Amino acid sequence: MNGVKKLTNSDYILVKAKDSNIAELINLLVLMPDEANTIYPPYNKQVGARYIKGLISQELVLLLFKEQKIVGTVGGSISRWWWSESKMLFNTFFFVKEEQRTYDNAKKLIMGFNQIAEKNLVPLIMGTSDAKDMERKDMLFEKLGFRKIGGQYGIGV
């Protein structure tokens, strides 16, 4: 596969997503709301596919494969701070199938996404919207060198 980065000591392969991955990626991402402690709006696969296609064209989506199946992903957008010309990369989604959810797999995806930020000379902002297991997520990001810079609050979700 072109663009494949083999990871040593692992059955997992981290790659940049391609358009040919969209259908399988959407089928993985529709699992995300079911695990969340949040009331998400109904999932529209066509809307999701159009959005993801745009991110893929900018090389802003990574996939984690095991045995030729997508088991994890992270993707996002480069945007400006609302008050500045400076840009940042922020994640729109970050998901690993429950049975594949390990520190090493999360680290591969997050640090791979950080490499995209570094290549674009922008900071990386990662967040979660599922409101589950926040202490564990805080520890993961702290261990990877991130600092906590706020939180999210919602009403009606």
mmCIF file of C-alpha atoms in Angstrom:
data_model
loop_
_atom_site.group_PDB
_atom_site.id
_atom_site.type_symbol
_atom_site.label_atom_id
_atom_site.label_comp_id
_atom_site.label_asym_id
_atom_site.label_seq_id
_atom_site.Cartn_x
_atom_site.Cartn_y
_atom_site.Cartn_z
ATOM 1 C CA MET A 1 0.000 0.000 0.000
ATOM 2 C CA ASN A 2 1.251 3.428 -0.877
ATOM 3 C CA GLY A 3 1.661 5.728 2.119
ATOM 4 C CA VAL A 4 1.603 2.907 4.677
ATOM 5 C CA LYS A 5 3.721 3.324 7.750
ATOM 6 C CA LYS A 6 4.497 -0.070 9.288
ATOM 7 C CA LEU A 7 4.708 0.042 13.041
ATOM 8 C CA THR A 8 7.272 -2.191 14.690
ATOM 9 C CA ASN A 9 6.264 -4.812 17.267
ATOM 10 C CA SER A 10 2.619 -4.527 16.296
ATOM 11 C CA ASP A 11 -0.124 -6.067 14.214
ATOM 12 C CA TYR A 12 -1.401 -2.543 13.596
ATOM 13 C CA ILE A 13 -0.697 -0.280 10.624
ATOM 14 C CA LEU A 14 -1.217 3.499 10.693
ATOM 15 C CA VAL A 15 -2.083 5.085 7.328
ATOM 16 C CA LYS A 16 -3.463 8.280 5.847
ATOM 17 C CA ALA A 17 -7.039 7.714 4.743
ATOM 18 C CA LYS A 18 -7.981 7.567 1.065
ATOM 19 C CA ASP A 19 -11.343 8.047 -0.626
ATOM 20 C CA SER A 20 -11.569 4.263 -1.019
ATOM 21 C CA ASN A 21 -11.690 4.000 2.820
ATOM 22 C CA ILE A 22 -14.736 6.257 3.264
ATOM 23 C CA ALA A 23 -17.457 3.565 3.342
ATOM 24 C CA GLU A 24 -15.628 1.432 5.924
ATOM 25 C CA LEU A 25 -14.674 4.524 7.938
ATOM 26 C CA ILE A 26 -18.292 5.721 8.079
ATOM 27 C CA ASN A 27 -19.383 2.270 9.275
ATOM 28 C CA LEU A 28 -16.838 2.547 12.098
ATOM 29 C CA LEU A 29 -17.753 6.109 13.054
ATOM 30 C CA VAL A 30 -21.488 5.383 13.314
ATOM 31 C CA LEU A 31 -20.591 3.217 16.341
ATOM 32 C CA MET A 32 -19.262 6.283 18.177
ATOM 33 C CA PRO A 33 -22.592 7.830 19.276
ATOM 34 C CA ASP A 34 -23.807 4.490 20.662
ATOM 35 C CA GLU A 35 -20.948 4.467 23.179
ATOM 36 C CA ALA A 36 -21.275 8.109 24.154
ATOM 37 C CA ASN A 37 -22.915 9.534 27.245
ATOM 38 C CA THR A 38 -24.364 12.218 24.989
ATOM 39 C CA ILE A 39 -27.529 12.519 22.933
ATOM 40 C CA TYR A 40 -26.192 12.997 19.416
ATOM 41 C CA PRO A 41 -28.406 13.923 16.458
ATOM 42 C CA PRO A 42 -29.255 11.148 13.975
ATOM 43 C CA TYR A 43 -26.300 10.081 11.863
ATOM 44 C CA ASN A 44 -26.564 10.834 8.134
ATOM 45 C CA LYS A 45 -23.968 8.724 6.306
ATOM 46 C CA GLN A 46 -24.090 10.859 3.160
ATOM 47 C CA VAL A 47 -23.416 14.081 5.074
ATOM 48 C CA GLY A 48 -20.634 12.345 6.990
ATOM 49 C CA ALA A 49 -19.071 10.949 3.820
ATOM 50 C CA ARG A 50 -19.005 14.377 2.139
ATOM 51 C CA TYR A 51 -17.387 15.940 5.198
ATOM 52 C CA ILE A 52 -14.796 13.177 5.550
ATOM 53 C CA LYS A 53 -13.968 13.302 1.825
ATOM 54 C CA GLY A 54 -12.945 16.943 2.297
ATOM 55 C CA LEU A 55 -10.731 16.077 5.256
ATOM 56 C CA ILE A 56 -9.138 13.204 3.340
ATOM 57 C CA SER A 57 -8.338 15.512 0.422
ATOM 58 C CA GLN A 58 -6.404 17.693 2.906
ATOM 59 C CA GLU A 59 -4.660 14.592 4.373
ATOM 60 C CA LEU A 60 -6.237 15.205 7.795
ATOM 61 C CA VAL A 61 -7.548 11.685 8.532
ATOM 62 C CA LEU A 62 -5.523 8.769 9.894
ATOM 63 C CA LEU A 63 -6.648 5.152 10.079
ATOM 64 C CA LEU A 64 -5.417 2.317 12.257
ATOM 65 C CA PHE A 65 -5.687 -1.066 10.543
ATOM 66 C CA LYS A 66 -5.478 -4.562 11.960
ATOM 67 C CA GLU A 67 -5.841 -7.541 9.645
ATOM 68 C CA GLN A 68 -6.905 -5.220 6.800
ATOM 69 C CA LYS A 69 -9.824 -3.769 8.811
ATOM 70 C CA ILE A 70 -10.101 -0.234 10.181
ATOM 71 C CA VAL A 71 -10.100 -0.459 13.985
ATOM 72 C CA GLY A 72 -9.387 3.178 14.836
ATOM 73 C CA THR A 73 -9.317 6.655 13.380
ATOM 74 C CA VAL A 74 -8.631 10.294 14.083
ATOM 75 C CA GLY A 75 -9.437 13.226 11.852
ATOM 76 C CA GLY A 76 -10.020 16.929 12.019
ATOM 77 C CA SER A 77 -9.707 20.346 10.503
ATOM 78 C CA ILE A 78 -7.229 23.154 10.321
ATOM 79 C CA SER A 79 -8.941 26.376 11.294
ATOM 80 C CA ARG A 80 -8.107 29.853 12.552
ATOM 81 C CA TRP A 81 -8.634 30.981 16.075
ATOM 82 C CA TRP A 82 -11.631 33.293 15.816
ATOM 83 C CA TRP A 83 -9.594 36.270 17.020
ATOM 84 C CA SER A 84 -6.380 35.613 15.092
ATOM 85 C CA GLU A 85 -4.755 34.774 11.779
ATOM 86 C CA SER A 86 -2.987 31.899 13.557
ATOM 87 C CA LYS A 87 -4.262 28.420 12.770
ATOM 88 C CA MET A 88 -4.642 25.180 14.710
ATOM 89 C CA LEU A 89 -5.465 21.545 13.958
ATOM 90 C CA PHE A 90 -8.341 20.217 16.011
ATOM 91 C CA ASN A 91 -9.871 16.775 16.006
ATOM 92 C CA THR A 92 -13.415 16.284 14.816
ATOM 93 C CA PHE A 93 -13.395 12.580 15.610
ATOM 94 C CA PHE A 94 -11.149 10.160 17.469
ATOM 95 C CA PHE A 95 -12.397 6.612 17.876
ATOM 96 C CA VAL A 96 -10.981 3.135 18.438
ATOM 97 C CA LYS A 97 -13.131 0.007 18.502
ATOM 98 C CA GLU A 98 -13.654 -1.068 22.089
ATOM 99 C CA GLU A 99 -11.826 -4.397 21.734
ATOM 100 C CA GLN A 100 -8.802 -2.588 20.235
ATOM 101 C CA ARG A 101 -8.773 0.258 22.777
ATOM 102 C CA THR A 102 -5.292 0.275 24.291
ATOM 103 C CA TYR A 103 -2.852 2.967 25.307
ATOM 104 C CA ASP A 104 -0.535 1.995 22.437
ATOM 105 C CA ASN A 105 -3.281 2.260 19.807
ATOM 106 C CA ALA A 106 -4.507 5.604 21.143
ATOM 107 C CA LYS A 107 -0.923 6.865 21.243
ATOM 108 C CA LYS A 108 -0.280 5.812 17.622
ATOM 109 C CA LEU A 109 -3.314 7.730 16.401
ATOM 110 C CA ILE A 110 -2.774 10.825 18.558
ATOM 111 C CA MET A 111 0.944 11.136 17.893
ATOM 112 C CA GLY A 112 0.409 10.479 14.183
ATOM 113 C CA PHE A 113 -2.147 13.297 14.195
ATOM 114 C CA ASN A 114 0.376 15.474 16.007
ATOM 115 C CA GLN A 115 2.839 14.829 13.164
ATOM 116 C CA ILE A 116 0.238 16.286 10.775
ATOM 117 C CA ALA A 117 0.031 19.381 12.997
ATOM 118 C CA GLU A 118 3.820 19.676 13.083
ATOM 119 C CA LYS A 119 4.031 19.310 9.288
ATOM 120 C CA ASN A 120 1.534 22.172 8.978
ATOM 121 C CA LEU A 121 3.338 24.216 11.661
ATOM 122 C CA VAL A 122 0.214 24.523 13.822
ATOM 123 C CA PRO A 123 -0.668 23.463 17.370
ATOM 124 C CA LEU A 124 -2.893 20.437 17.928
ATOM 125 C CA ILE A 125 -6.055 20.681 20.035
ATOM 126 C CA MET A 126 -7.705 17.363 20.945
ATOM 127 C CA GLY A 127 -10.994 16.957 22.737
ATOM 128 C CA THR A 128 -13.741 14.488 23.506
ATOM 129 C CA SER A 129 -17.497 14.955 23.433
ATOM 130 C CA ASP A 130 -18.703 11.677 24.859
ATOM 131 C CA ALA A 131 -18.358 12.621 28.551
ATOM 132 C CA LYS A 132 -17.378 9.082 29.566
ATOM 133 C CA ASP A 133 -14.318 7.995 31.485
ATOM 134 C CA MET A 134 -12.894 11.498 31.588
ATOM 135 C CA GLU A 135 -10.233 10.777 34.224
ATOM 136 C CA ARG A 136 -8.733 8.049 32.032
ATOM 137 C CA LYS A 137 -8.774 10.349 28.995
ATOM 138 C CA ASP A 138 -7.166 13.149 31.010
ATOM 139 C CA MET A 139 -4.386 10.756 32.056
ATOM 140 C CA LEU A 140 -3.853 9.596 28.453
ATOM 141 C CA PHE A 141 -3.402 13.111 27.093
ATOM 142 C CA GLU A 142 -1.264 14.176 30.049
ATOM 143 C CA LYS A 143 1.008 11.155 29.558
ATOM 144 C CA LEU A 144 1.413 12.133 25.888
ATOM 145 C CA GLY A 145 2.539 15.667 26.835
ATOM 146 C CA PHE A 146 -0.737 17.552 26.316
ATOM 147 C CA ARG A 147 -1.963 20.109 28.819
ATOM 148 C CA LYS A 148 -5.603 20.553 29.696
ATOM 149 C CA ILE A 149 -6.927 23.838 28.336
ATOM 150 C CA GLY A 150 -10.569 23.880 29.334
ATOM 151 C CA GLY A 151 -13.609 21.705 28.980
ATOM 152 C CA GLN A 152 -16.942 21.393 27.256
ATOM 153 C CA TYR A 153 -20.407 21.867 28.670
ATOM 154 C CA GLY A 154 -23.742 21.164 27.020
ATOM 155 C CA ILE A 155 -27.435 21.527 27.544
ATOM 156 C CA GLY A 156 -29.911 19.453 25.590
ATOM 157 C CA VAL A 157 -27.283 16.940 24.522
#
